[in-house]
Each structure stands twice: as C-alpha cells, then as structure tokens.
C-alpha cells in the first residue's frame, strides 16, 4: 500500500503513475485500475496538503477498496467546492479536523451501510470471539483455583487404629502366632488334603506336615488363649522379626509412621493367619481320626478363639470376613467329626464344644464399619482442600486419586496402552480437571452422602434376615450414586460411588455363619439325644429345653429349622435359596442351595429358582461332600 511520502513527488510524476494498473489491483482482478484512489486524487489536481489529507483519511478507514474510492471522491468534491469558494487549502485542512477521528467516523458510517449478511457475520464472529474470551477467562480463573488448591493430610488414621488395638504385651496373641508361622516356613496345608479322610491320596502328606510342626501347633493353641489378637497396621517389628529369622517374603515395608493412603494398607498377616487356621483344622480332623477327643476339642476351640480375635477394634471388613471364614472352618470340622466319628467326644466334651460355639462373640454377629469410614475420611483429606470447618474443594491430587481407583483392566490407560498413548489420559485429566472440579461436590457433601448412605444400608440389614428389604440398590439410586444416574450426577459424589462397601453380601455372609452355627448346636444336641435314647428324635422340639434352649430359626423364612430322619440318618436343613421346603432333598450342586442374599423373594424369583439348579434344600448337617471343582472359595 502507498504511504503519505508518495505525495512528496511532483504532481506530474504522481499523475503519470496514477494511470498505471497497480499490482494490488491486478491481484484482485481489477485490471482497469478504477479503484485506485491515487488516480482519483491525482486527477483532481488538488493542492498537495489536501491530496495527502484525502489519501491519509482513506487509508486509515480500513474499508473495502470500493468504499475507499467512494470516500476519496466525496472528499475530493468537498475540498474542490471549498477551493472554488475562495478558501485556502491550509484553512480547509484545519477545519476538516484530526485525521484519525475523521477516518473513524467515516468508517462507522460506511459499515452501517454494508449488506445485512456482512453485518450478521460480523456480529456472529464478534459474539463467538467474545464467548471464547469469556470462556478462556472463566477457565483461567477455575484453573488457577483448581491447581492452586492443595490437600492437607493432617490426620494419621493408622496411628488411631493402632491406638485402639494396642494392648499389654502379655495379652497379645499375634507374637505367638507369628513365631509359629516362622517355624512353618513355606509349608502350606491345602484345604482339600483332609477332605477325603484317611482313604484320600493326600492324607498321608497332610499328616507328615502336621507331624513336622508340633511346636507351631502348640504356639497356635497358646496364642488362641490370649484375650486379644493385638495385630497392628504397618508395624515395623513384624518385618524386623521376620528378617531376624533369615526370611524375607511375608511382611511388607509399610510403616504406620509413613501415613500412606489407608485404603492401600496391606494385610499379609491375615493371609498367614489363614494358614494357621488350616493347620488347626487339619490337626482337629487328624486328632479325631486317632480317637483323641481332647486334642480335637483343643484345636476346634482354638479356631473359634482365633476367629473372635480377628474382630479386634477398628477391624476392616477384610479382617472381619476372615474371622467369619475361620469360624466356618471350626464348624465345618466339628460337623464332620460329629458325622464320621462322634464317639471321640465324651458327653462333657460335647457340652463344652456346644457352650463354646454358642458363646461365640457373645452370641452376636455384629459387624463394624469403622475402618471403612476411616478409609473414606482419609481419602477425603488427600483429595480435597480443608477450610478448617470440615469442608473444601477437590484438588488435582483428588482427581489423580480417583483415576487411580478407576485403574484396572477397564481403565482408559489400559485401553490406550497398545497404541503407546499412555500419557494421553494424564494430559486429558489436566485439561478437563478444572471443569470436572466444578461438578464434584464439596468435601462436606461427599462426606455426608457417604456416611448417610452407609448408615441407611446398615439400618436396612437390622432385625431378622428373612424380613430384610433388599434396599441397597434403592438407597444408592436415591442418593444419585447408581449406574442409572447420568455422568454429571454421579461425578458429583465421585468418591462415595467408587468405594462404598457392598453391604448386603457382608451381612448375608454373617447370617449364613449364624445358620451354620445354629445347625452345629442342633447336631451336638442330636448326637447327645441319640446316645441317651438309642435313636434320633422325631422332632427337634424334643431337644428343648434339656439339650437346646429353643429350636433355632431357619434364617431363610423365620420358621423353625427343618429336620427329617431318612434312611436312619438325621438331616438338618434350611429351605435354602429357592425358599421352598423340598423335604431335605439336596440340590444337584449343594453350593447352589446356599442362600446368597437373605430377605423375601418374589413369586417370579421363586418360580425361576424351582426350575433351576437352586431347586432343593440347603443341607446343614450332615455335611454334603463337594467335589473340588464345585467348591466355592
């Protein structure tokens, strides 16, 4: 584009140049040069100051070339009229005013006269740019607020849990169990080695292992006599004791002082105590086979005590489910001995066993969710800021925590890994993090929802199990945590929806254990009755009150536990999963009759059960042998 200095040439030279087609016009296809404002200005033969003024104004309007040409002609006419009226060029230029202001006013007037489509496009572009600017501004504010937020890990729940579990050293069972475990070395007691009895191919292998470890078994029984387990989380002394024995494969390097995420707490001791329980159960069966009722009773009693010890203060659900499973090992062994060799127990020993089983945990099977609550509160303090009043907002660390909880075979990272896009989820999380943070509820909201839902789910499982309303799903949906909710609704309570414990299976497991416990009590009473009368009773209520305080209920429907004598054998049973009394007939697969979830079932559900593998009763005693492939862990 030409500059004002181009007007410093002589008028003749300017006029001569003006009639040639400029390159800029040629590029635009204007070969006639009719839009060249320099030609028009030169042709007007105005004084140089006015020519320069007109050109400067046209250039500063930043209009289309045609519009500039119109403006140039209008100004030429204006100044020509002034000169014709006898006014001086300098006077006309002065009265015209500042170039910038005049150009701006002319531009506005011309823009108002442009076509509607152009004005609409211009407005749309400005609107889009303004919107993008506003979004960028808002995003910048949200990003600063999000990325400047830092969680404050102010509480060590490991120490709080250990403070509740800590007891006098003389009352701790764990050191004795630990010593016995070290003496076992790598030996493992397979749960099926004793299943087939002395005729089984692995029986001798199991006996050889038991005979190799009398010291460990003694330590296990001594540990079971202690009032408390005293197992601490992240206790360095466990690893130190292991290293002192020359072993290095059981305990981790976790320390409670490091205050890692509580949800990441490792529980290797629970796996080892399961090994302890397997040895005690095998030894009870071995003792019964040898006719040693005292040793068998000692092992069974030790198993019951070990199970009780697992329910130590602030025990997590894993530890409590372990305790339930260990009690199941005790009742399984007791029922098998009562079936195969009841004579090894004297009447007194049978009464002692009955009393010990009946006294299990004071007769209750309560569950504690204290550590699960601590796990959630620990995640909150690592994921949210803290305003000092129990509230705060999600942080980048919190988003990373959620992504970590979402990891696994279905995670985004796993799906992208074959394509070498491992970093994409992290980058995407950083970009969308500020936006996601606006949808996540506050720290207090997430805390209130988690504890409220957990309380309601626990409340729904109180009272007789046959009356439970299967409300878990309804409660979850009511609080916008279910899968049917939209993504935005679920992301608001992200953490609760991810780590709420599954309540119904836990309570159902406890009720199944109670049912087996009650059936074991009935089996002991039946054994004593037959010893006295030479035959089985016709009805279970004949055992009351001399041998039983009452006939225990069938926890599937609340009616008295079922009983039948078939082929000279007593059978104690529950109506089982199909909620239908089949007269003590087992299902084809005995495990399919076990009640998976208590509470009433609909007529449609019962109809489906009666036409499936669930058709039959849950045989509680005598135990039904199950092939290994059919065994549920």
Coordinates of C-alpha atoms in Angstrom, one line a residue:
X1 CA 0.0 0.0 0.0
X2 CA 1.2 3.5 -0.8
X3 CA 2.3 5.8 2.0
X4 CA 1.9 9.5 2.6
X5 CA 5.5 10.1 1.5
X6 CA 4.5 9.1 -2.0
X7 CA 2.9 12.6 -2.3
X8 CA 6.3 14.2 -2.0
X9 CA 6.8 13.6 -5.7
X10 CA 5.9 16.1 -8.3
X11 CA 2.3 16.4 -9.4
X12 CA 3.4 15.4 -12.9
X13 CA 5.1 12.2 -11.7
X14 CA 2.1 11.4 -9.4
X15 CA -0.4 11.9 -12.2
X16 CA 1.7 9.7 -14.6
X17 CA 1.9 6.8 -12.0
X18 CA -1.8 7.0 -11.3
X19 CA -2.8 5.8 -14.7
X20 CA -0.9 2.5 -14.5
X21 CA -2.6 -0.5 -13.0
X22 CA -1.1 -1.2 -9.6
X23 CA -0.1 -4.8 -8.7
X24 CA -2.6 -4.9 -5.8
X25 CA -5.5 -4.2 -8.3
X26 CA -4.1 -6.8 -10.7
X27 CA -4.1 -9.4 -7.9
X28 CA -7.8 -8.6 -7.2
X29 CA -8.7 -8.8 -10.9
X30 CA -9.2 -5.1 -11.2
X31 CA -7.3 -4.6 -14.4
X32 CA -8.9 -1.2 -15.1
X33 CA -7.4 0.5 -12.0
X34 CA -10.7 2.1 -11.4
X35 CA -10.5 1.6 -7.7
X36 CA -7.1 3.2 -7.3
X37 CA -7.7 6.2 -5.1
X38 CA -4.3 7.7 -6.0
X39 CA -5.5 8.1 -9.6
X40 CA -8.6 9.9 -8.5
X41 CA -6.7 12.2 -6.1
X42 CA -4.1 13.0 -8.8
X43 CA -6.7 13.6 -11.4
X44 CA -8.4 16.2 -9.1
X45 CA -5.3 18.3 -9.2
X46 CA -5.7 19.5 -5.6
X47 CA -3.0 21.2 -3.6
X48 CA -0.5 18.7 -2.1
X49 CA -1.7 19.1 1.6
X50 CA -5.3 18.3 0.7
X51 CA -4.2 15.4 -1.5
X52 CA -2.1 14.0 1.3
X53 CA -5.0 14.5 3.7
X54 CA -7.5 12.7 1.5
X55 CA -5.2 9.8 1.0
X56 CA -4.3 9.5 4.7
X57 CA -8.0 9.5 5.7
X58 CA -8.9 6.9 3.1
X59 CA -6.1 4.7 4.2
X60 CA -7.0 4.9 7.8
X61 CA -10.6 4.0 7.3
X62 CA -9.5 0.4 6.6
X63 CA -12.6 0.0 4.3
X64 CA -13.0 -2.1 1.3
X65 CA -11.2 -0.7 -1.8
X66 CA -14.5 0.3 -3.5
X67 CA -15.6 2.1 -0.3
X68 CA -12.3 3.9 -0.1
X69 CA -12.7 5.0 -3.7
X70 CA -16.2 6.4 -2.8
X71 CA -14.8 8.2 0.2
X72 CA -11.9 9.7 -1.9
X73 CA -14.4 11.1 -4.4
X74 CA -16.6 12.6 -1.7
X75 CA -13.6 14.3 -0.1
X76 CA -12.3 15.5 -3.5
X77 CA -15.7 17.0 -4.2
X78 CA -15.8 18.6 -0.7
X79 CA -12.4 20.2 -0.9
X80 CA -12.9 21.2 -4.6
X81 CA -16.1 23.1 -3.5
X82 CA -14.1 24.8 -0.7
X83 CA -11.3 25.9 -3.1
X84 CA -13.9 27.2 -5.6
X85 CA -15.4 29.3 -2.8
X86 CA -12.1 31.1 -2.4
X87 CA -10.9 29.3 0.8
X88 CA -7.2 28.5 1.3
X89 CA -6.0 24.8 1.3
X90 CA -4.5 25.2 4.8
X91 CA -7.7 26.6 6.2
X92 CA -9.8 23.7 4.7
X93 CA -7.4 21.1 6.1
X94 CA -7.5 22.7 9.5
X95 CA -11.3 22.9 9.5
X96 CA -11.5 19.2 8.5
X97 CA -10.2 18.1 11.9
X98 CA -7.9 15.3 13.1
X99 CA -7.3 12.6 10.5
X100 CA -7.8 9.7 13.0
X101 CA -11.1 10.9 14.3
X102 CA -12.4 11.7 10.8
X103 CA -11.4 8.3 9.5
X104 CA -13.1 6.6 12.4
X105 CA -16.4 8.5 11.9
X106 CA -16.4 7.8 8.2
X107 CA -15.7 4.0 8.8
X108 CA -18.6 3.8 11.2
X109 CA -21.0 5.4 8.7
X110 CA -19.8 3.1 5.8
X111 CA -20.1 -0.1 8.0
X112 CA -23.7 0.8 8.8
X113 CA -24.4 0.8 5.1
X114 CA -22.9 -2.6 4.3
X115 CA -25.1 -5.6 3.4
X116 CA -27.2 -7.4 6.1
X117 CA -25.3 -10.7 5.5
X118 CA -22.0 -9.0 6.2
X119 CA -23.3 -7.3 9.4
X120 CA -24.7 -10.6 10.6
X121 CA -21.5 -12.4 10.0
X122 CA -19.5 -9.7 11.7
X123 CA -21.9 -9.8 14.7
X124 CA -21.6 -13.6 14.8
X125 CA -17.8 -13.5 14.7
X126 CA -17.7 -10.9 17.4
X127 CA -20.1 -12.9 19.5
X128 CA -18.0 -16.1 19.1
X129 CA -14.8 -14.3 20.0
X130 CA -16.4 -12.7 23.0
X131 CA -17.7 -16.0 24.1
X132 CA -14.4 -17.7 23.7
X133 CA -12.7 -14.8 25.5
X134 CA -15.2 -15.2 28.4
X135 CA -14.7 -19.0 28.4
X136 CA -11.0 -18.5 28.5
X137 CA -11.3 -16.0 31.3
X138 CA -13.6 -18.3 33.3
X139 CA -11.3 -21.3 32.6
X140 CA -8.3 -19.4 33.7
X141 CA -10.0 -18.5 37.0
X142 CA -11.2 -22.1 37.5
X143 CA -7.7 -23.5 36.6
X144 CA -6.0 -21.1 39.0
X145 CA -8.4 -22.0 41.7
X146 CA -8.1 -25.8 40.9
X147 CA -4.4 -26.1 40.5
X148 CA -3.6 -23.8 43.4
X149 CA -5.7 -26.0 45.7
X150 CA -3.7 -28.3 47.9
X151 CA -4.9 -31.0 50.3
X152 CA -3.6 -31.1 53.8
X153 CA -3.0 -34.6 55.2
X154 CA -3.4 -33.6 58.8
X155 CA -4.6 -36.9 60.3
X156 CA -2.9 -40.3 60.6
X157 CA -5.6 -42.9 60.8
X158 CA -3.0 -45.7 61.0
X159 CA -2.0 -44.4 64.4
X160 CA -5.6 -44.0 65.5
X161 CA -6.4 -47.6 64.6
X162 CA -3.2 -48.9 66.2
X163 CA -4.0 -46.9 69.4
X164 CA -7.3 -48.8 69.6
X165 CA -5.7 -52.2 69.0
X166 CA -2.7 -51.8 71.3
X167 CA -2.9 -54.0 74.4
X168 CA -0.5 -55.2 77.0
X169 CA 2.2 -57.4 75.5
X170 CA 1.2 -60.3 77.8
X171 CA -2.4 -60.2 76.3
X172 CA -1.3 -60.2 72.6
X173 CA -1.8 -63.4 70.6
X174 CA -0.1 -62.2 67.5
X175 CA 3.6 -62.6 68.6
X176 CA 2.9 -66.3 69.3
X177 CA 1.1 -66.8 66.0
X178 CA 4.0 -65.0 64.3
X179 CA 6.6 -67.2 65.9
X180 CA 4.6 -70.3 64.9
X181 CA 4.3 -69.0 61.3
X182 CA 8.0 -68.5 61.0
X183 CA 8.6 -72.1 62.2
X184 CA 6.2 -73.4 59.4
X185 CA 8.5 -71.9 56.8
X186 CA 7.0 -72.4 53.3
X187 CA 4.7 -75.3 54.3
X188 CA 1.1 -74.8 53.2
X189 CA -1.9 -77.0 54.3
X190 CA -4.1 -77.5 51.3
X191 CA -7.7 -77.3 52.3
X192 CA -8.6 -80.5 50.4
X193 CA -5.9 -82.7 51.8
X194 CA -8.1 -83.8 54.6
X195 CA -11.4 -83.7 52.7
X196 CA -11.4 -87.4 51.7
X197 CA -10.2 -88.7 55.0
X198 CA -7.7 -91.5 55.6
X199 CA -8.6 -93.0 52.2
X200 CA -7.6 -89.9 50.3
X201 CA -4.4 -89.9 48.3
X202 CA -3.2 -86.7 50.1
X203 CA -4.0 -87.8 53.7
X204 CA -0.5 -89.1 54.5
X205 CA 1.1 -85.9 53.0
X206 CA -1.0 -83.8 55.3
X207 CA -0.2 -86.0 58.3
X208 CA 3.5 -85.8 57.6
X209 CA 3.3 -82.0 57.6
X210 CA 1.4 -81.9 60.8
X211 CA 3.9 -84.2 62.5
X212 CA 6.7 -81.9 61.3
X213 CA 5.3 -78.9 63.1
X214 CA 4.2 -79.8 66.7
X215 CA 5.9 -76.6 68.0
X216 CA 3.9 -74.4 65.7
X217 CA 0.6 -76.1 66.6
X218 CA 1.4 -75.6 70.3
X219 CA 2.2 -71.9 69.7
X220 CA -1.1 -71.5 67.8
X221 CA -3.1 -73.0 70.6
X222 CA -1.3 -70.8 73.2
X223 CA -2.0 -67.8 71.1
X224 CA -5.7 -68.7 70.9
X225 CA -5.8 -68.5 74.7
X226 CA -4.9 -64.8 74.7
X227 CA -7.7 -62.3 75.1
X228 CA -6.6 -60.1 72.1
X229 CA -5.0 -60.5 68.8
X230 CA -3.0 -57.3 69.0
X231 CA -2.2 -57.1 65.3
X232 CA -1.1 -53.6 64.4
X233 CA -1.1 -52.0 60.9
X234 CA 2.2 -51.1 59.4
X235 CA 4.1 -52.5 62.4
X236 CA 7.9 -52.5 61.6
X237 CA 8.5 -55.1 64.3
X238 CA 6.8 -57.7 62.1
X239 CA 9.4 -57.2 59.4
X240 CA 12.2 -57.0 61.9
X241 CA 11.2 -60.3 63.4
X242 CA 11.0 -61.9 60.0
X243 CA 14.4 -60.7 59.0
X244 CA 15.8 -62.0 62.2
X245 CA 14.8 -65.5 61.2
X246 CA 16.5 -65.2 57.9
X247 CA 13.2 -65.0 56.0
X248 CA 12.1 -62.1 53.7
X249 CA 8.8 -62.9 51.9
X250 CA 5.9 -62.3 54.2
X251 CA 5.7 -58.7 55.6
X252 CA 5.9 -55.5 53.7
X253 CA 8.0 -52.4 54.4
X254 CA 4.8 -50.4 55.1
X255 CA 5.0 -48.3 58.3
X256 CA 2.2 -46.6 60.1
X257 CA 4.5 -43.6 60.5
X258 CA 4.6 -43.0 56.7
X259 CA 0.9 -42.4 56.8
X260 CA 0.2 -43.8 53.3
X261 CA -3.3 -44.0 52.0
X262 CA -5.2 -46.1 54.4
X263 CA -7.0 -47.9 51.6
X264 CA -3.6 -49.1 50.4
X265 CA -2.9 -50.8 53.7
X266 CA -1.5 -54.4 53.1
X267 CA -2.7 -57.2 55.3
X268 CA -0.2 -60.0 54.9
X269 CA -0.8 -61.2 58.5
X270 CA -4.4 -62.1 57.6
X271 CA -3.1 -64.5 54.8
X272 CA -0.7 -66.0 57.3
X273 CA -3.4 -66.4 59.9
X274 CA -5.5 -68.2 57.3
X275 CA -2.6 -70.7 57.1
X276 CA -2.7 -71.0 60.9
X277 CA -6.4 -71.8 60.7
X278 CA -5.8 -74.5 58.0
X279 CA -3.3 -76.2 60.2
X280 CA -5.6 -76.2 63.3
X281 CA -8.5 -77.5 61.3
X282 CA -6.4 -80.3 59.8
X283 CA -5.0 -81.2 63.2
X284 CA -8.5 -81.4 64.7
X285 CA -9.6 -83.9 62.0
X286 CA -6.3 -85.8 62.4
X287 CA -6.8 -86.0 66.2
X288 CA -10.4 -87.2 65.8
X289 CA -9.2 -89.9 63.4
X290 CA -6.8 -91.0 66.1
X291 CA -9.5 -91.0 68.7
X292 CA -8.0 -88.1 70.6
X293 CA -11.1 -86.1 71.5
X294 CA -9.2 -83.8 73.9
X295 CA -6.8 -82.7 71.1
X296 CA -9.6 -82.3 68.6
X297 CA -11.6 -80.2 71.1
X298 CA -8.5 -78.0 71.8
X299 CA -8.0 -77.4 68.1
X300 CA -11.6 -76.5 67.5
X301 CA -11.7 -74.2 70.5
X302 CA -8.5 -72.5 69.2
X303 CA -10.2 -72.0 65.8
X304 CA -13.2 -70.3 67.5
X305 CA -10.9 -68.1 69.6
X306 CA -8.8 -67.1 66.5
X307 CA -12.0 -66.2 64.7
X308 CA -13.1 -64.0 67.7
X309 CA -9.7 -62.3 67.9
X310 CA -10.0 -61.2 64.2
X311 CA -12.8 -58.9 65.3
X312 CA -10.4 -56.5 67.0
X313 CA -11.1 -52.8 67.4
X314 CA -11.3 -51.0 64.1
X315 CA -11.0 -54.2 62.1
X316 CA -11.6 -53.7 58.4
X317 CA -14.2 -55.7 56.5
X318 CA -11.5 -58.0 55.1
X319 CA -10.4 -58.9 58.7
X320 CA -14.0 -59.4 59.8
X321 CA -14.8 -61.6 56.8
X322 CA -11.6 -63.5 57.6
X323 CA -12.9 -64.1 61.1
X324 CA -16.3 -65.3 59.8
X325 CA -14.4 -67.7 57.4
X326 CA -12.3 -69.1 60.3
X327 CA -15.4 -69.7 62.4
X328 CA -16.7 -71.6 59.3
X329 CA -13.6 -73.8 59.4
X330 CA -14.3 -74.6 63.0
X331 CA -18.0 -75.5 62.4
X332 CA -17.2 -77.5 59.3
X333 CA -14.6 -79.6 61.2
X334 CA -17.0 -80.1 64.1
X335 CA -19.8 -81.2 61.9
X336 CA -17.6 -83.6 60.0
X337 CA -16.4 -85.2 63.3
X338 CA -19.9 -85.4 64.6
X339 CA -20.8 -87.2 61.4
X340 CA -17.9 -89.6 61.0
X341 CA -16.5 -90.2 64.5
X342 CA -18.8 -88.7 67.2
X343 CA -17.6 -91.3 69.7
X344 CA -14.2 -89.4 70.1
X345 CA -16.0 -86.8 72.2
X346 CA -17.3 -87.6 75.6
X347 CA -20.7 -86.1 76.7
X348 CA -18.8 -83.5 78.7
X349 CA -16.6 -82.6 75.7
X350 CA -19.7 -82.3 73.5
X351 CA -21.3 -79.9 76.0
X352 CA -18.1 -77.9 76.2
X353 CA -17.9 -77.6 72.5
X354 CA -21.6 -76.6 72.3
X355 CA -21.1 -74.0 75.0
X356 CA -18.0 -72.6 73.2
X357 CA -19.8 -72.3 69.9
X358 CA -22.9 -70.8 71.5
X359 CA -20.8 -68.2 73.3
X360 CA -19.0 -67.2 70.1
X361 CA -18.8 -63.4 70.2
X362 CA -21.4 -63.2 72.9
X363 CA -24.0 -64.9 70.7
X364 CA -24.0 -61.9 68.3
X365 CA -22.6 -61.5 64.8
X366 CA -22.3 -57.7 64.7
X367 CA -20.2 -56.0 62.1
X368 CA -18.2 -52.8 62.4
X369 CA -17.6 -50.4 59.5
X370 CA -15.4 -48.0 61.5
X371 CA -12.3 -48.7 59.5
X372 CA -14.2 -48.3 56.2
X373 CA -15.3 -44.9 57.4
X374 CA -11.8 -44.0 58.2
X375 CA -10.6 -45.1 54.8
X376 CA -13.1 -42.8 53.2
X377 CA -12.3 -39.9 55.5
X378 CA -8.6 -40.5 54.8
X379 CA -9.3 -40.3 51.0
X380 CA -11.2 -37.0 51.6
X381 CA -8.2 -35.4 53.4
X382 CA -6.0 -36.4 50.5
X383 CA -8.4 -35.3 47.7
X384 CA -9.9 -32.1 49.0
X385 CA -8.7 -28.8 50.5
X386 CA -9.5 -28.1 54.1
X387 CA -11.2 -24.9 55.2
X388 CA -10.9 -25.8 58.8
X389 CA -14.6 -26.5 59.2
X390 CA -14.8 -29.8 57.6
X391 CA -15.3 -28.5 54.1
X392 CA -13.2 -28.0 51.0
X393 CA -13.0 -28.5 47.2
X394 CA -11.5 -31.2 45.0
X395 CA -7.8 -30.8 44.1
X396 CA -5.5 -32.2 41.3
X397 CA -4.4 -34.8 43.9
X398 CA -8.0 -35.7 44.3
X399 CA -8.5 -36.2 40.6
X400 CA -5.4 -38.4 40.4
X401 CA -6.7 -40.4 43.4
X402 CA -10.0 -41.1 41.5
X403 CA -8.1 -42.0 38.4
X404 CA -6.0 -44.4 40.5
X405 CA -9.2 -46.0 41.9
X406 CA -10.6 -46.3 38.4
X407 CA -7.4 -48.1 37.1
X408 CA -7.6 -51.7 36.1
X409 CA -8.4 -53.8 33.0
X410 CA -11.2 -51.4 32.0
X411 CA -9.3 -48.2 32.6
X412 CA -8.6 -45.7 29.9
X413 CA -4.9 -46.1 30.4
X414 CA -5.1 -49.8 29.9
X415 CA -7.2 -49.4 26.7
X416 CA -4.7 -46.9 25.2
X417 CA -1.5 -48.8 26.2
X418 CA -1.3 -50.9 23.0
X419 CA -1.2 -47.7 21.0
X420 CA 1.6 -46.0 23.1
X421 CA -0.8 -43.3 24.3
X422 CA -0.1 -44.0 27.9
X423 CA 0.3 -40.3 28.6
X424 CA -2.9 -39.2 27.0
X425 CA -5.2 -39.8 30.0
X426 CA -2.9 -37.8 32.2
X427 CA -2.9 -34.9 29.7
X428 CA -6.6 -35.1 29.2
X429 CA -7.1 -35.1 33.0
X430 CA -5.1 -31.9 33.3
X431 CA -7.0 -30.1 30.6
X432 CA -10.5 -31.1 31.8
X433 CA -9.6 -31.1 35.5
X434 CA -10.8 -27.6 36.3
X435 CA -14.1 -28.3 34.5
X436 CA -14.6 -31.6 36.3
X437 CA -13.8 -29.9 39.6
X438 CA -16.8 -27.7 39.2
X439 CA -19.1 -30.7 39.0
X440 CA -17.6 -32.6 42.0
X441 CA -19.4 -31.9 45.2
X442 CA -17.7 -30.3 48.2
X443 CA -15.8 -32.3 50.8
X444 CA -18.7 -32.0 53.2
X445 CA -21.2 -33.0 50.6
X446 CA -19.3 -36.2 49.7
X447 CA -18.7 -37.0 53.4
X448 CA -22.4 -36.5 54.3
X449 CA -23.5 -38.7 51.4
X450 CA -21.1 -41.5 52.1
X451 CA -21.9 -41.7 55.8
X452 CA -25.7 -41.3 55.3
X453 CA -25.9 -44.0 52.6
X454 CA -23.7 -46.3 54.7
X455 CA -26.0 -45.7 57.8
X456 CA -29.1 -46.4 55.7
X457 CA -27.7 -49.6 54.2
X458 CA -26.7 -50.9 57.6
X459 CA -30.1 -50.0 59.1
X460 CA -31.8 -51.9 56.2
X461 CA -30.0 -55.1 57.4
X462 CA -31.0 -54.9 61.0
X463 CA -33.5 -57.3 62.5
X464 CA -34.4 -60.8 61.3
X465 CA -32.8 -61.6 57.9
X466 CA -36.0 -63.1 56.5
X467 CA -37.6 -59.7 56.7
X468 CA -34.8 -57.7 55.1
X469 CA -36.0 -55.3 52.4
X470 CA -33.3 -55.6 49.7
X471 CA -32.9 -51.8 49.7
X472 CA -29.3 -51.4 48.8
X473 CA -30.0 -50.5 45.2
X474 CA -32.9 -48.2 46.1
X475 CA -30.7 -46.4 48.7
X476 CA -27.9 -46.0 46.2
X477 CA -30.2 -44.7 43.5
X478 CA -32.0 -42.3 45.8
X479 CA -28.7 -40.6 46.6
X480 CA -27.6 -40.3 42.9
X481 CA -24.9 -42.9 43.2
X482 CA -26.3 -45.6 41.0
X483 CA -25.4 -46.6 37.5
X484 CA -28.7 -45.3 36.1
X485 CA -27.7 -41.8 37.0
X486 CA -26.2 -39.5 34.4
X487 CA -22.4 -38.9 34.4
X488 CA -22.8 -35.4 35.9
X489 CA -25.0 -36.7 38.7
X490 CA -22.5 -39.5 39.5
X491 CA -19.4 -37.3 39.3
X492 CA -20.8 -35.0 42.0
X493 CA -20.3 -37.8 44.5
X494 CA -17.4 -39.5 42.8
X495 CA -15.6 -41.0 45.7
X496 CA -18.7 -42.4 47.6
X497 CA -19.9 -44.1 44.4
X498 CA -16.4 -45.7 44.0
X499 CA -15.7 -47.1 47.4
X500 CA -18.9 -47.6 49.2
X501 CA -18.6 -51.1 50.7
X502 CA -21.0 -53.8 49.4
X503 CA -23.3 -54.2 52.5
X504 CA -25.7 -57.0 51.6
X505 CA -23.0 -59.7 50.8
X506 CA -21.3 -58.9 54.1
X507 CA -24.4 -59.2 56.2
X508 CA -25.5 -62.2 54.3
X509 CA -22.2 -63.9 55.0
X510 CA -22.7 -63.2 58.7
X511 CA -26.2 -64.7 58.6
X512 CA -25.0 -67.8 56.8
X513 CA -22.4 -68.3 59.5
X514 CA -25.1 -67.9 62.2
X515 CA -27.2 -70.5 60.4
X516 CA -24.3 -73.0 60.3
X517 CA -23.5 -72.2 64.0
X518 CA -27.1 -72.9 64.9
X519 CA -27.1 -76.2 62.9
X520 CA -23.9 -77.3 64.7
X521 CA -25.6 -76.7 68.0
X522 CA -28.5 -78.8 66.8
X523 CA -26.1 -81.5 65.6
X524 CA -24.4 -81.7 69.0
X525 CA -27.8 -81.9 70.7
X526 CA -29.0 -84.7 68.3
X527 CA -25.8 -86.6 69.0
X528 CA -26.3 -86.4 72.8
X529 CA -30.0 -87.4 72.4
X530 CA -29.2 -90.5 70.3
X531 CA -26.6 -91.5 72.9
X532 CA -29.2 -91.4 75.6
X533 CA -32.2 -92.9 73.6
X534 CA -30.5 -95.1 71.0
X535 CA -32.4 -93.4 68.2
X536 CA -33.0 -90.0 66.7
X537 CA -35.8 -87.8 68.0
X538 CA -38.9 -87.4 65.8
X539 CA -38.9 -83.7 66.1
X540 CA -36.4 -81.0 67.1
X541 CA -38.6 -79.6 69.8
X542 CA -38.0 -82.8 71.7
X543 CA -34.5 -81.4 72.4
X544 CA -35.9 -78.4 74.2
X545 CA -35.1 -77.4 76.9
X546 CA -32.8 -80.2 78.1
X547 CA -30.3 -80.0 75.2
X548 CA -31.4 -76.8 73.4
X549 CA -32.8 -73.6 74.8
X550 CA -35.0 -73.4 71.7
X551 CA -35.2 -74.7 68.1
X552 CA -33.2 -72.1 66.1
X553 CA -35.0 -70.4 63.2
X554 CA -34.4 -71.1 59.6
X555 CA -32.9 -67.7 58.6
X556 CA -34.5 -68.0 55.1
X557 CA -38.1 -67.6 56.4
X558 CA -38.1 -67.4 60.2
X559 CA -39.7 -70.7 60.8
X560 CA -38.0 -73.4 63.0
X561 CA -35.0 -75.1 61.4
X562 CA -36.1 -78.1 59.4
X563 CA -35.3 -81.7 60.3
X564 CA -36.0 -85.1 58.9
X565 CA -34.8 -88.7 59.5
X566 CA -34.1 -90.5 56.3
X567 CA -32.6 -94.0 55.9
X568 CA -31.8 -94.0 59.6
X569 CA -29.9 -90.7 59.3
X570 CA -30.8 -87.3 60.8
X571 CA -30.8 -84.4 58.4
X572 CA -30.9 -80.8 59.5
X573 CA -31.6 -78.3 56.7
X574 CA -32.8 -74.9 55.7
X575 CA -35.3 -74.3 52.8
X576 CA -32.4 -72.6 51.1
X577 CA -32.1 -70.2 48.1
X578 CA -35.4 -71.2 46.5
X579 CA -37.4 -70.5 49.8
X580 CA -39.2 -73.8 49.2
X581 CA -39.2 -76.8 51.5
X582 CA -38.2 -79.8 49.5
X583 CA -38.2 -82.2 52.4
X584 CA -34.4 -82.3 52.9
X585 CA -33.6 -83.0 49.3
X586 CA -30.3 -81.5 48.3
X587 CA -29.7 -79.7 45.1
X588 CA -27.6 -81.3 42.4
X589 CA -24.8 -78.9 43.3
X590 CA -25.0 -78.5 47.1
X591 CA -23.5 -75.0 47.0
X592 CA -26.3 -73.7 44.8
X593 CA -28.8 -74.1 47.7
X594 CA -26.9 -71.8 50.0
X595 CA -28.7 -68.5 50.5
X596 CA -26.7 -65.9 48.7
X597 CA -28.9 -62.9 49.9
X598 CA -31.5 -63.0 52.6
X599 CA -34.9 -61.4 52.6
X600 CA -38.2 -62.4 50.9
X601 CA -38.1 -63.2 47.2
X602 CA -40.9 -62.6 44.7
X603 CA -43.2 -65.3 43.3
X604 CA -41.4 -64.9 39.9
X605 CA -38.0 -65.3 41.5
X606 CA -39.2 -68.4 43.4
X607 CA -40.6 -69.8 40.2
X608 CA -37.3 -69.4 38.4
X609 CA -35.5 -71.0 41.3
X610 CA -37.7 -74.0 41.3
X611 CA -36.9 -74.6 37.7
X612 CA -33.1 -74.2 38.1
X613 CA -30.1 -75.6 40.0
X614 CA -31.5 -73.8 43.1
X615 CA -34.3 -76.3 43.4
X616 CA -33.7 -78.2 46.6
X617 CA -32.7 -77.6 50.3
X618 CA -29.6 -76.3 52.0
X619 CA -28.3 -79.3 53.9
X620 CA -26.6 -78.1 57.1
X621 CA -25.9 -81.5 58.7
X622 CA -24.5 -84.0 58.0
X623 CA -22.1 -82.1 55.7
X624 CA -22.5 -82.9 52.0
X625 CA -19.3 -83.8 50.2
X626 CA -18.5 -81.5 47.4
X627 CA -16.0 -82.1 44.6
X628 CA -13.1 -79.7 44.5
X629 CA -14.2 -78.2 41.1
X630 CA -17.5 -77.3 42.6
X631 CA -16.2 -75.7 45.7
X632 CA -16.8 -72.0 46.2
X633 CA -13.9 -70.1 47.8

